Structure formats: structure tokens, C-alpha cells
PDB file of C-alpha atoms in Angstrom:
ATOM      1  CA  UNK A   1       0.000   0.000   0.000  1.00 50.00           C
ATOM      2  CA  UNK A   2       3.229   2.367  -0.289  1.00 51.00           C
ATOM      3  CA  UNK A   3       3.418   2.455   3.628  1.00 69.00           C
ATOM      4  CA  UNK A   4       6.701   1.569   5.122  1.00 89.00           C
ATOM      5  CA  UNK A   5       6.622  -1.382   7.380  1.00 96.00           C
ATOM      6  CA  UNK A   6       8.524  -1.137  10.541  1.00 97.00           C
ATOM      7  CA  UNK A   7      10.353  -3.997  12.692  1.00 97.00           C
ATOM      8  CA  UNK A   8      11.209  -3.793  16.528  1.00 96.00           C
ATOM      9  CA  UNK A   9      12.776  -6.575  17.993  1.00 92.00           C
ATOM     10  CA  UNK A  10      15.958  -7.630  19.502  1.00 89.00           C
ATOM     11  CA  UNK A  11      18.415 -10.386  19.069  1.00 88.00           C
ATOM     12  CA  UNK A  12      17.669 -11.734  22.713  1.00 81.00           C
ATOM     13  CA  UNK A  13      20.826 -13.241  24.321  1.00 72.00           C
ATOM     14  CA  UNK A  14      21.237 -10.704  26.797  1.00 70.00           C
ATOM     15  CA  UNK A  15      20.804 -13.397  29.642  1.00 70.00           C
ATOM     16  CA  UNK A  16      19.027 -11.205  32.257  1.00 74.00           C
ATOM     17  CA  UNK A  17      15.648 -12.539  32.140  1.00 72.00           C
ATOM     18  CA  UNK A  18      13.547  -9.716  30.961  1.00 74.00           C
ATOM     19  CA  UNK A  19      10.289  -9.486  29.584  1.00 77.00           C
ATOM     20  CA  UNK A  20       9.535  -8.914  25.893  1.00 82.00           C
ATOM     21  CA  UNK A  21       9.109  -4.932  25.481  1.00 87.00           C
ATOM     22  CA  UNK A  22       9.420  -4.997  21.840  1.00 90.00           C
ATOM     23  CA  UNK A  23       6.188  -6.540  21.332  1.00 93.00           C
ATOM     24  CA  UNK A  24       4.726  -4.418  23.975  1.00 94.00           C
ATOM     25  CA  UNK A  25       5.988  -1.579  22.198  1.00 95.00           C
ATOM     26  CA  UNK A  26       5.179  -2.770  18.434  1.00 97.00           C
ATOM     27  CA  UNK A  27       0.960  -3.350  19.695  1.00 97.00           C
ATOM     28  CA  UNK A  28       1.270   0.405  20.997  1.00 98.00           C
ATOM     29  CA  UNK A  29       2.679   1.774  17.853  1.00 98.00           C
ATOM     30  CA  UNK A  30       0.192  -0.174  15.682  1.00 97.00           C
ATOM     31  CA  UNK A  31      -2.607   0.919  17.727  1.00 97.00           C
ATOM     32  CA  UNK A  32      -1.460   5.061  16.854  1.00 97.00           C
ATOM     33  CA  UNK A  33      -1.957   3.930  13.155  1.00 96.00           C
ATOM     34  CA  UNK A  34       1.977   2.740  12.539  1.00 97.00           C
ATOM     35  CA  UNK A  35       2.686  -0.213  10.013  1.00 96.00           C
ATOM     36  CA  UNK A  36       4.203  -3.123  12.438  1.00 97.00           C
ATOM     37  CA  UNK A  37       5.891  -6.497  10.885  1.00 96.00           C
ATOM     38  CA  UNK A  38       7.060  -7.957  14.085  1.00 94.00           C
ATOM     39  CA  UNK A  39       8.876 -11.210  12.906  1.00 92.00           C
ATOM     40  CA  UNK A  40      10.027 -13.407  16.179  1.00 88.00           C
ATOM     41  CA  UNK A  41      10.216 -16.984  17.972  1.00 84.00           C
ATOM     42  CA  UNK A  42       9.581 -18.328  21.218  1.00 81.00           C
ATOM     43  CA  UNK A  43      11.894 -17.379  24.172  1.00 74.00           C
ATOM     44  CA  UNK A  44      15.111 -19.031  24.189  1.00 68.00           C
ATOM     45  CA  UNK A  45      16.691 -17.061  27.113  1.00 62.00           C
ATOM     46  CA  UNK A  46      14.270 -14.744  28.433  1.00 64.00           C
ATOM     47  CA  UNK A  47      10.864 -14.979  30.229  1.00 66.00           C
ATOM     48  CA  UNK A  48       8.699 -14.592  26.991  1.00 74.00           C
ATOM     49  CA  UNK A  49       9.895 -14.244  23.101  1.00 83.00           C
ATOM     50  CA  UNK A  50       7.225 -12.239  21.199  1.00 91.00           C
ATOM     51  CA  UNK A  51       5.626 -15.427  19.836  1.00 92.00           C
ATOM     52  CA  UNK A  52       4.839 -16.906  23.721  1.00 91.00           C
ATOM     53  CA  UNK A  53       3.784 -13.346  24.510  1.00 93.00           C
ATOM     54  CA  UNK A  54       1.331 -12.567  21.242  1.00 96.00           C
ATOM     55  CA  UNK A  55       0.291 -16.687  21.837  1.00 94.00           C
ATOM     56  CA  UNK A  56      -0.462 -15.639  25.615  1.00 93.00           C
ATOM     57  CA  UNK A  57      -2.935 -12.826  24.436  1.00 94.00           C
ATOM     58  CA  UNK A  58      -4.930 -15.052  22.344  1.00 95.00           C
ATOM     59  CA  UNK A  59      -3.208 -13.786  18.845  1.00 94.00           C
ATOM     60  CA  UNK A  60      -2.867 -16.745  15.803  1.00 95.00           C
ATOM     61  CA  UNK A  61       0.808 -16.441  15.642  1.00 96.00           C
ATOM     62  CA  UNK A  62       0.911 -19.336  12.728  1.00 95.00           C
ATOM     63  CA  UNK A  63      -1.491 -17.233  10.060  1.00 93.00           C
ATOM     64  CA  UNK A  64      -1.220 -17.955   6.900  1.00 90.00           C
ATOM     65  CA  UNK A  65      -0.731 -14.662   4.514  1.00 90.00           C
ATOM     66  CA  UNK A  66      -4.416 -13.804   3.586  1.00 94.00           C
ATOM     67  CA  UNK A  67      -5.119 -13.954   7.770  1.00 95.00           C
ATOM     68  CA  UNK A  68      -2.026 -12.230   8.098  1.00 93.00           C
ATOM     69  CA  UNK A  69      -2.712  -8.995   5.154  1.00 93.00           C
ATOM     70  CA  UNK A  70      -6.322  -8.795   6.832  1.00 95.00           C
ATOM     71  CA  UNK A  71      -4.627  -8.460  10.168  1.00 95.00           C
ATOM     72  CA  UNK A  72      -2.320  -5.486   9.092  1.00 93.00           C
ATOM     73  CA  UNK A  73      -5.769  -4.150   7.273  1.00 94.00           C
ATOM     74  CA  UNK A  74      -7.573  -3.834  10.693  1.00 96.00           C
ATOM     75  CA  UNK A  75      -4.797  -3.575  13.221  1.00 96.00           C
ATOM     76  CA  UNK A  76      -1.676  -1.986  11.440  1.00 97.00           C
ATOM     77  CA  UNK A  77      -0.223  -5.226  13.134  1.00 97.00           C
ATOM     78  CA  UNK A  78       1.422  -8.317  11.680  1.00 96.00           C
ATOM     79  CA  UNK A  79       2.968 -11.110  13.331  1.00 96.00           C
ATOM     80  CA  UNK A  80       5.528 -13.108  11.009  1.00 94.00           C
ATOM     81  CA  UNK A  81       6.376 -16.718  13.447  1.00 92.00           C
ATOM     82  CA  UNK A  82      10.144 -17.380  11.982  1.00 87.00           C
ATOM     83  CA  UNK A  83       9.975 -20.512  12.320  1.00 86.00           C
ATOM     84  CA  UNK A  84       6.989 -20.921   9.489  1.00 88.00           C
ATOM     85  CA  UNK A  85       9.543 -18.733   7.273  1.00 83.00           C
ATOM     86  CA  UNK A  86      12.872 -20.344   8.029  1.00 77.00           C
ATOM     87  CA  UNK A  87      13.028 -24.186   8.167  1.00 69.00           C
ATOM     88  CA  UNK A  88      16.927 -23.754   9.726  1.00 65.00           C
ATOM     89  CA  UNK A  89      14.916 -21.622  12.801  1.00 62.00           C
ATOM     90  CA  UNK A  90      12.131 -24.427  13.114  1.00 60.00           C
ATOM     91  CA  UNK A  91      14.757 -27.431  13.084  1.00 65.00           C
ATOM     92  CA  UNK A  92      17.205 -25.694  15.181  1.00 63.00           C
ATOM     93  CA  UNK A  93      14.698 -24.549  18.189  1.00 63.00           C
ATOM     94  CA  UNK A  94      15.188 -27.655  20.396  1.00 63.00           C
ATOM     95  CA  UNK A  95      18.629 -27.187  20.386  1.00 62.00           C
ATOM     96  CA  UNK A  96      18.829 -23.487  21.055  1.00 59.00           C
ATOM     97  CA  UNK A  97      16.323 -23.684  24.056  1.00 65.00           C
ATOM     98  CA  UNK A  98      18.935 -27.039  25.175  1.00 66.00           C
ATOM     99  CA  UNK A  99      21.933 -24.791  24.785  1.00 65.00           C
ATOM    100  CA  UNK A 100      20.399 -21.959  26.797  1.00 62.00           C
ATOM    101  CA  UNK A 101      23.165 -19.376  25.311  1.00 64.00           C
ATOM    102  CA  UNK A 102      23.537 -16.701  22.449  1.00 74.00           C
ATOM    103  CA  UNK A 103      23.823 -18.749  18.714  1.00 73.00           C
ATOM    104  CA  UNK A 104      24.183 -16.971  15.589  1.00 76.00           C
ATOM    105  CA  UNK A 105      20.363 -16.767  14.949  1.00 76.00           C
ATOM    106  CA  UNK A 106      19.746 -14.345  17.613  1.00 82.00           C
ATOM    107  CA  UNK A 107      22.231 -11.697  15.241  1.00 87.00           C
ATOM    108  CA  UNK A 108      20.706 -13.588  12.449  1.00 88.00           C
ATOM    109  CA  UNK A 109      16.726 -13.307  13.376  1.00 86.00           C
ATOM    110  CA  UNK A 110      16.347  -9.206  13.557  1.00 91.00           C
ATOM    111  CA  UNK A 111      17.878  -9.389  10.147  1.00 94.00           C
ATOM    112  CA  UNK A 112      15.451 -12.158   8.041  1.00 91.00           C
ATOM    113  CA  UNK A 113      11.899 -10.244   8.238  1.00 94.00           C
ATOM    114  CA  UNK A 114      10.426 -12.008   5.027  1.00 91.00           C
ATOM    115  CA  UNK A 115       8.384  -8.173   4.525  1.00 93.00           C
ATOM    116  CA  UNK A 116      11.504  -6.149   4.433  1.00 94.00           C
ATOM    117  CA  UNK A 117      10.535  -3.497   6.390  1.00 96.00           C
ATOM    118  CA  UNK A 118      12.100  -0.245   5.421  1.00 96.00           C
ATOM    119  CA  UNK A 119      12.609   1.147   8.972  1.00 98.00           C
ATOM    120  CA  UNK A 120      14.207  -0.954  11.698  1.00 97.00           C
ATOM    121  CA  UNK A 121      14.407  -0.153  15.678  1.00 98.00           C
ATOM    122  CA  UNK A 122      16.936  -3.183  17.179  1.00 97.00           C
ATOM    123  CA  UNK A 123      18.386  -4.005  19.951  1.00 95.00           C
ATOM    124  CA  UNK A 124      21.314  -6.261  20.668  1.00 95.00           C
ATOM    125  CA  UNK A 125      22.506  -8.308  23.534  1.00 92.00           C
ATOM    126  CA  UNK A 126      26.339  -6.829  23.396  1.00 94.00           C
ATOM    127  CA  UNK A 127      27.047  -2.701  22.502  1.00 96.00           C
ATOM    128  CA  UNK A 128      29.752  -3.926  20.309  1.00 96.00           C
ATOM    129  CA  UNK A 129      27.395  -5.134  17.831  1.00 96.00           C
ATOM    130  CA  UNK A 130      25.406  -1.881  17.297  1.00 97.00           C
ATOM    131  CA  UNK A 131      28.227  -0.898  14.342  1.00 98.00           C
ATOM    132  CA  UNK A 132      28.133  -4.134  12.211  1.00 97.00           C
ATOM    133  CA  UNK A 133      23.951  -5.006  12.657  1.00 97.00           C
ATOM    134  CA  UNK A 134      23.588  -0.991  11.539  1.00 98.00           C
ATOM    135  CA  UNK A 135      25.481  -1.711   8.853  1.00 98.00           C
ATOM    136  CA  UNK A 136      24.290  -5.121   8.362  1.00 97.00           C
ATOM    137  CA  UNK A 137      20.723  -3.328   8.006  1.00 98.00           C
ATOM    138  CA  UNK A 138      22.146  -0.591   5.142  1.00 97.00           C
ATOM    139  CA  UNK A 139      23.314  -3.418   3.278  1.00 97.00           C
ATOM    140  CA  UNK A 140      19.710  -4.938   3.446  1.00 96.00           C
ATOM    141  CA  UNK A 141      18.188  -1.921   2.787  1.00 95.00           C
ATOM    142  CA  UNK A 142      16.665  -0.294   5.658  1.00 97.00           C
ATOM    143  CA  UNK A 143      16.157   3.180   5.009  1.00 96.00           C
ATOM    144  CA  UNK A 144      16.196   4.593   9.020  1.00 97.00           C
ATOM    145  CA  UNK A 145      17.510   2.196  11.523  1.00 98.00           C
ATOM    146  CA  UNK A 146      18.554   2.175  14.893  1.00 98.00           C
ATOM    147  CA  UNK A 147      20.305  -0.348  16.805  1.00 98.00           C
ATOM    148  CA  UNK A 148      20.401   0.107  20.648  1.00 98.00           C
ATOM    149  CA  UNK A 149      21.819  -1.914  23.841  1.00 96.00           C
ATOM    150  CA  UNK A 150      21.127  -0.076  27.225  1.00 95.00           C
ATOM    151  CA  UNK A 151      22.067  -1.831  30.279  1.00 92.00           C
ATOM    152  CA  UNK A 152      23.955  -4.574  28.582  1.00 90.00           C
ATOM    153  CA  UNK A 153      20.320  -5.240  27.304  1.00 90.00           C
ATOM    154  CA  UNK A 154      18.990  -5.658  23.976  1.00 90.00           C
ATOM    155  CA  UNK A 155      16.213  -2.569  24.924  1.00 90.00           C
ATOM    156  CA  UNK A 156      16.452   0.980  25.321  1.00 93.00           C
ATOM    157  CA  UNK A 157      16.442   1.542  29.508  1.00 92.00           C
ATOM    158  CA  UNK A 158      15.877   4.620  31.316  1.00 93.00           C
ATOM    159  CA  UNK A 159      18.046   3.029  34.479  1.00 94.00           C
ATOM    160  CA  UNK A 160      21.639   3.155  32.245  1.00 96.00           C
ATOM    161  CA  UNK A 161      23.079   4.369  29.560  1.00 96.00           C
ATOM    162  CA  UNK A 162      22.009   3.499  26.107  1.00 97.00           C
ATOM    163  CA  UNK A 163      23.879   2.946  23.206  1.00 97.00           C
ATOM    164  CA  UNK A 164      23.059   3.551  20.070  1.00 94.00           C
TER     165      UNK A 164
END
């Protein structure tokens, strides 16, 4: 429809048990008329990935893409459930919830949105990585980005510094 979609999430990885914000965040924006693809998984390390969080609330996280274009028609809200998108993200879940640590799909997963979106707010689990997954995005073509860790978290915090 010409509208630029736009993707908040973060790699995850962080290790400190926090609760998903991003899709908090992404419902919010959507309900003030904003374009949200959220693409996500189940919680690996944390208390809830977006998909256990939209599940929670009763959302269809496994739509198929007529439920899902009717969804972003009345809501301005899409979920995308990687694993339906990615066959390496479905067949490598039990082993990332066994290994309980950081793999390269957590860089990998904020970067794979099968919609593209053209704008891009992500967080990563280590400030070091804010540089390459910025550039990472470019290279993808995202056309405004911004990739945050505050707290040695993958969110923006009031409590500590951010990074950006």
C-alpha cells in the first residue's frame, strides 16, 4: 500500500531474564496507526519471546498470509512466526532452548523479516554489535535504523546508559 513497514525486535541473548518490550511496544505503535511487521520466535533465554507473549494474548501467531494482510488491514499489526519462514529456525529450536546461550540466529533473526521493512528499531545483547547489525541493516536496505543496547540489554532503559 506504499506504507513503510517497521520492525522492533531484539536479538535476545542478553541473559538477564527480561520481559519482551518490543512486542509491547510494536501493539502500541500499531494501535497510533503505525505499520508493524514484528517477525520473532519463542523465548530461548528470556521470560517470553514475542511469539509466547502474542500466543499468551490469544493472537494466531501461525497465520497464513491472507489472515495475516487482513490483520495489518484492521490492526496496522502483523505477526511473522520465523519458524513458518525459516526451516533452519524451526529445526534448530530444540537445540537453542537445550543450549540456553547466544547462537548466531539471535544476530541472524532481527535481520530475516520475510516483509523487508524499510525502517528498523533493534536491539542487541552486546554494545559492540550496534556498528556491524547498523550496517548489516544498510546493506539490506533499511532506510532509518537504529540499533540500541542499554544496560547490557537488547532494549532501550531509562536506568543506564544506552547505546546507540
Amino acid at each position: 500500500s506504499g506504507v513503510d513497514l517497521i520492525d522492533n525486535c531484539g536479538t535476545g541473548g542478553d541473559g538477564l531474564k527480561t520481559i519482551n518490550i518490543s512486542t509491547i511496544a510494536a501493539l502500541i505503535a500499531s494501535s497510533m496507526g503505525l505499520s508493524m511487521a514484528k517477525h520473532g520466535s519463542r523465548s530461548v533465554s528470556s521470560h517470553s519471546g514475542s511469539a509466547d507473549l502474542l500466543e499468551n494474548l490469544g493472537v494466531n501467531i501461525e497465520m497464513n498470509p491472507m489472515q495475516l494482510e487482513n490483520c495489518f488491514k484492521q490492526t496496522h499489526f502483523g505477526f511473522l512466526f520465523a519458524p513458518l519462514y525459516h526451516q533452519s529456525f524451526k529445526k534448530s529450536a530444540p537445540l537453542r532452548k537445550e543450549l540456553f546461550t547466544k547462537t548466531i540466529f539471535n544476530c541472524l533473526g532481527p535481520l530475516i523479516n520475510p516483509l523487508r521493512p524499510k525502517i528498523q528499531l533493534l536491539g542487541v545483547y552486546d554494545k559492540s554489535l550496534c556498528k556491524t547489525m547498523a550496517l548489516a541493516l544498510k546493506a539490506l536496505g533499511v532506510k532509518r535504523a537504529m540499533v540500541v543496547n542499554g544496560g547490557g540489554t537488547d532494549e532501550i532503559v531509562l536506568h543506564d546508559i544506552t547505546h546507540a
